[in-house]
Each structure stands twice: as structure tokens, then as C-alpha cells.
Amino acid sequence: MQSSSILNLLAALALTTASVQAQNRPAKAAPSRSVVTTPTTKLPEFSLSRAEVEAHMRFLASDELEGRRTGEQGNRVAARYIAEQFRQLGLKPAGTVDNKPDYFQPISFERVKAASSGTMLIGKDTLHLGKELVVMAGGPTTLSGEVVYVGYGLTDGDDGYKGRDVKGRILVAQGGSPDAKGPREIFSAAAAKRKLASEKGATALIELYSESIPWGFVNQYFNREQLSVASLPEGSAPVTHLWVNNANNQYKQLKEAGQTVTIRTSGRPRTMTTSANVAGIIEGTDATLKDEYVILSAHFDHIGVGKQSGTPYQPGDSIFNGARDNAMGTVAILEAAKALSQQRPKRSVLVVALTGEEVGLLGSRYYADHPLVPLKQTIFDMNIDGAGYNDTTIVSVIGLERTGAKSEIETAAKAFGLGIFAEPAPEQGLFDRSDNVSFAAKGIPAPTFSPGFKSFDEAIQKYYHQAIDNPESLDFGYTLKFCQAYAYAARLIANRATRPQWSVGDKYEAAGKALYGQ
């Protein structure tokens, strides 16, 4: 659909939302309120409207937004919609655009297309793109020369450059890092190596790959477009960076002095695009505690349309609407913002809709490196993400037992007739796969509040990253309860007498102590 049609729909939905808010039909939420008989039912979250929840959802997960892919028009329209909801609720802008307060935290991205050709000659062996070789980065290249082995290529020490001058040289590095276990660490190490190699003036970097991610997945991943936070001026190209499949150590000779290689590659074409996190502040009421912040976060992007999604689809429906993942989370932070702005808690609350989750947690990583409120004053992040639900009697919380707010979250869920299921699908390693980990890595306790599921079964797989994940398929009665429980949990955490703490021995406990000076 053309952008004018999208904007017309945006205007219509904004009017619909305003109308629903004005009417304020509490009867729609009666099933949820009836389970609570305490005075807390007077709080705004107990009067949230199913009609409003549905209106938000039907806009954010509509076909017209074309899957909200980061860097595309539908993503920018979603960001604008969220920003205007924040404005209507009276949230204070947390970002800056053109040196003026704004709800946007703009981020420049580079869109990198797949290489179309690539070979590397080692002695009598020729390695080919898509088989033994992938092109990570770089422009069109033809070069030959002796290689220099630099260990992991991450430092100037014994496992790195050892102070050598490598300007103009082709470097070989061991894949991953001593601490890299999962995809996030492996890709982060690769980016760090490329940056250091470029700074030292190398012409190319070859990594000998033998890590935990199967080579078939690596080939598939780099054979499609990626997004990354822009690190170089438009028109320039990063250093040529290759991964070589060294699973059986068959190219160990590249670590030896005097080895010569010839590299030919089309490179990976780069173009620039933009997106933004969207953030607003609800100022706390307590004279002391208002200087501390609770973050409410959810990613609003999804995977787009057709081939760009990287997921099989049917010709009759190529739009990946992302109702569950993660329009549902986005609606929940909007509803929490409404409830908390109507009756403010003691601590301040930063509500942030994050972009770029589906392309590598990019929006949350950017925020963690460029925080809008001081990280040291940020006591908690309650993130929302999920593949969907297979149990509408519960909320699932990844990190419930680790991040110090179990009592508040359980109390909030119970108030709306929901149970809590902790650490679903442990084999999936979910804590380190969503935006919460960007905050956790900085030391901030950060669980993920998810729609109810216990395992990745057929009911989850049916909708996860599928084109049928649209608003019509949702249980809106459950969606309302989910939003209410989240908003109430946020209030209880923001009103706590003490800060939540990492569990003793948690992998992120040391980062927390470093951040908060404990």
C-alpha cells in the first residue's frame, strides 16, 4: 500500500483510539476486575479497556504496516503511532531530534546485501562462496599476499597482534573468542575483530570458523540481507572480512608463516536507512525515589514481507504481521503507560519501544550504549517479548527467579486470575535471546514478561514468524489480562521500598555490582 494510504489509516486509528478512551467502557474489562475485591481495583490498570487494546493491536499488526521491518516505511509509521500515543498520554519526551526534545531516539542503520560471488585460493585449493566460504563484509576486492596469524585478533597481547605492524596485510584469526558460546557472543567477537583489523590498516581479515552455530546456518544467514548499526560514513566500505569453514581444522596451515592466499569477491553492497527507538518518561511522585527509573520495554519491529523475512510463505499472504511477536508487547507497554501516567508511582518510569530486535537486538544494544536516562539510576527493566501463547491461564517470565521481583510479578498476575510459569523452554536459552539481555549485560536486572507458554510446541510454531500471526487470530480477553497484569507489576516494582537485586551467583551479578557500586 502507498504511504498516503498508510497515513490515512494512521489518522483513522488515532481518532478511533481517542474515541475509545473518551468513552472509557469499563464493562469490557469486567471479567478481569471481578477476580479482585481489594481496594487496589481502583487503580487505572483495573479499568483498561479491551476495545482500546484491540484497536491498538489491529493497527500495529495490520497489513498496511507490512510487517514493521526495521528500516522500512511500515516500521517508521509504527514508531510515529507509538510516539503520538505517548504525546496524548502526556509522557515527557526522552529523546532528542535536532537538539529538541522528542520521543524518538534516531538510529542510523546500514543495509548490507549478500555477496554475489567470492573465491579464495589457498595453494591448490579453491574455496567457494556458499560452500567453504562466506563474505561477512567489505567492498569488491581482488588481492593476493602472505597472511599474518593474529590469534583471536581481539587484543595486542599474546592472543592477538603482539604489537606487530599489519598495515596492508591479510590477517588470519581464530574464530569466536575464548568466552564466546552462543550466536550473540560469536557475532559480537567477529564485529570487534573487524573493527580492530580496520583500525590497524589491514586489507582483509579471514576467520577460521569452527564454532557452535552449524555452518549450514551460517551460509544461509549471510546469503540474505542484514542490518547493522552504521559505523562508517555512507560510500565507504569496511575491511574485507571472510569466514572459512574450518570445522575439521583442514585449513590450519593458514596459521603458519609464509602462506599465500588470493581473494576475489564482489563484496557486500551497503546502503543507509533509519529507524528509531521511541521513549517517554513518567516522572515519579517520591521526592527521592523519582531519581530512580524502571524501564518498560518491548520491541515493535517484525520481519517484514516476503523474501526479506527469511521465512517460507504462501503467495496468497506474504505479510508477516507479528501480532504476537511483538505487537502484543507493544500494546502492553502503551497500556502500562496509560495506567501509570493516570496515577503515577513513586519511581520514575521510562517506557521505550525498541526497534531492530528481529535483526540482532540492535535497538536495545544501541540504547544500552546510548542511554536516555543514566544506567546507574535504572534499577530494573521489565521487557516483553514472545513467540506466542499456548496457555491463556498463565504469564511466562524468563528470569523470574533471577532478577529480584518475583513477588510483585506473581501478585500482579494473580490479581487478574493468571498464574506465573517461570523459565519456559529452558533448552532455548531465551534469557539471552531478547532485548532484556542488552540491559542485563550492563548489570540491570531484566526479566522478560511473555505470553503464557511452557514449551515450544505445535501451538507456538503454528504462529511464530508465520504470516498467519495476525490480529484476527488473537484471544483478546487474554490479551487484555496480559496487559493489565504487566501494568500492575510495573506499578508494584516502581513502588518497592528497595531495589530488586540479581540472584547470588547469577552470570550478570558481577555486572550489577559494577554498575551500582555494590
mmCIF file with all atom_site columns, C-alpha atoms in Angstrom, residues 71-72 308 319 359 391 430 439 455 461:
data_model
loop_
_atom_site.group_PDB
_atom_site.id
_atom_site.type_symbol
_atom_site.label_atom_id
_atom_site.label_alt_id
_atom_site.label_comp_id
_atom_site.label_asym_id
_atom_site.label_entity_id
_atom_site.label_seq_id
_atom_site.pdbx_PDB_ins_code
_atom_site.Cartn_x
_atom_site.Cartn_y
_atom_site.Cartn_z
_atom_site.occupancy
_atom_site.B_iso_or_equiv
_atom_site.pdbx_formal_charge
_atom_site.auth_seq_id
_atom_site.auth_comp_id
_atom_site.auth_asym_id
_atom_site.auth_atom_id
_atom_site.pdbx_PDB_model_num
ATOM 1  C CA . GLY A 1 71  ? 14.353 0.457   8.141  1.00 0.00 ? 71  GLY A CA 1
ATOM 2  C CA . GLU A 1 72  ? 11.123 0.165   6.148  1.00 0.00 ? 72  GLU A CA 1
ATOM 3  C CA . GLN A 1 308 ? 13.057 -10.214 3.217  1.00 0.00 ? 308 GLN A CA 1
ATOM 4  C CA . ILE A 1 319 ? 2.888  -10.133 5.061  1.00 0.00 ? 319 ILE A CA 1
ATOM 5  C CA . VAL A 1 359 ? 17.757 -8.162  13.162 1.00 0.00 ? 359 VAL A CA 1
ATOM 6  C CA . ASP A 1 391 ? -1.805 -21.406 27.798 1.00 0.00 ? 391 ASP A CA 1
ATOM 7  C CA . LEU A 1 430 ? 15.602 -17.465 25.943 1.00 0.00 ? 430 LEU A CA 1
ATOM 8  C CA . PHE A 1 439 ? 20.160 -4.322  29.773 1.00 0.00 ? 439 PHE A CA 1
ATOM 9  C CA . SER A 1 455 ? 7.296  -25.252 25.723 1.00 0.00 ? 455 SER A CA 1
ATOM 10 C CA . GLN A 1 461 ? 5.307  -22.980 15.994 1.00 0.00 ? 461 GLN A CA 1
#
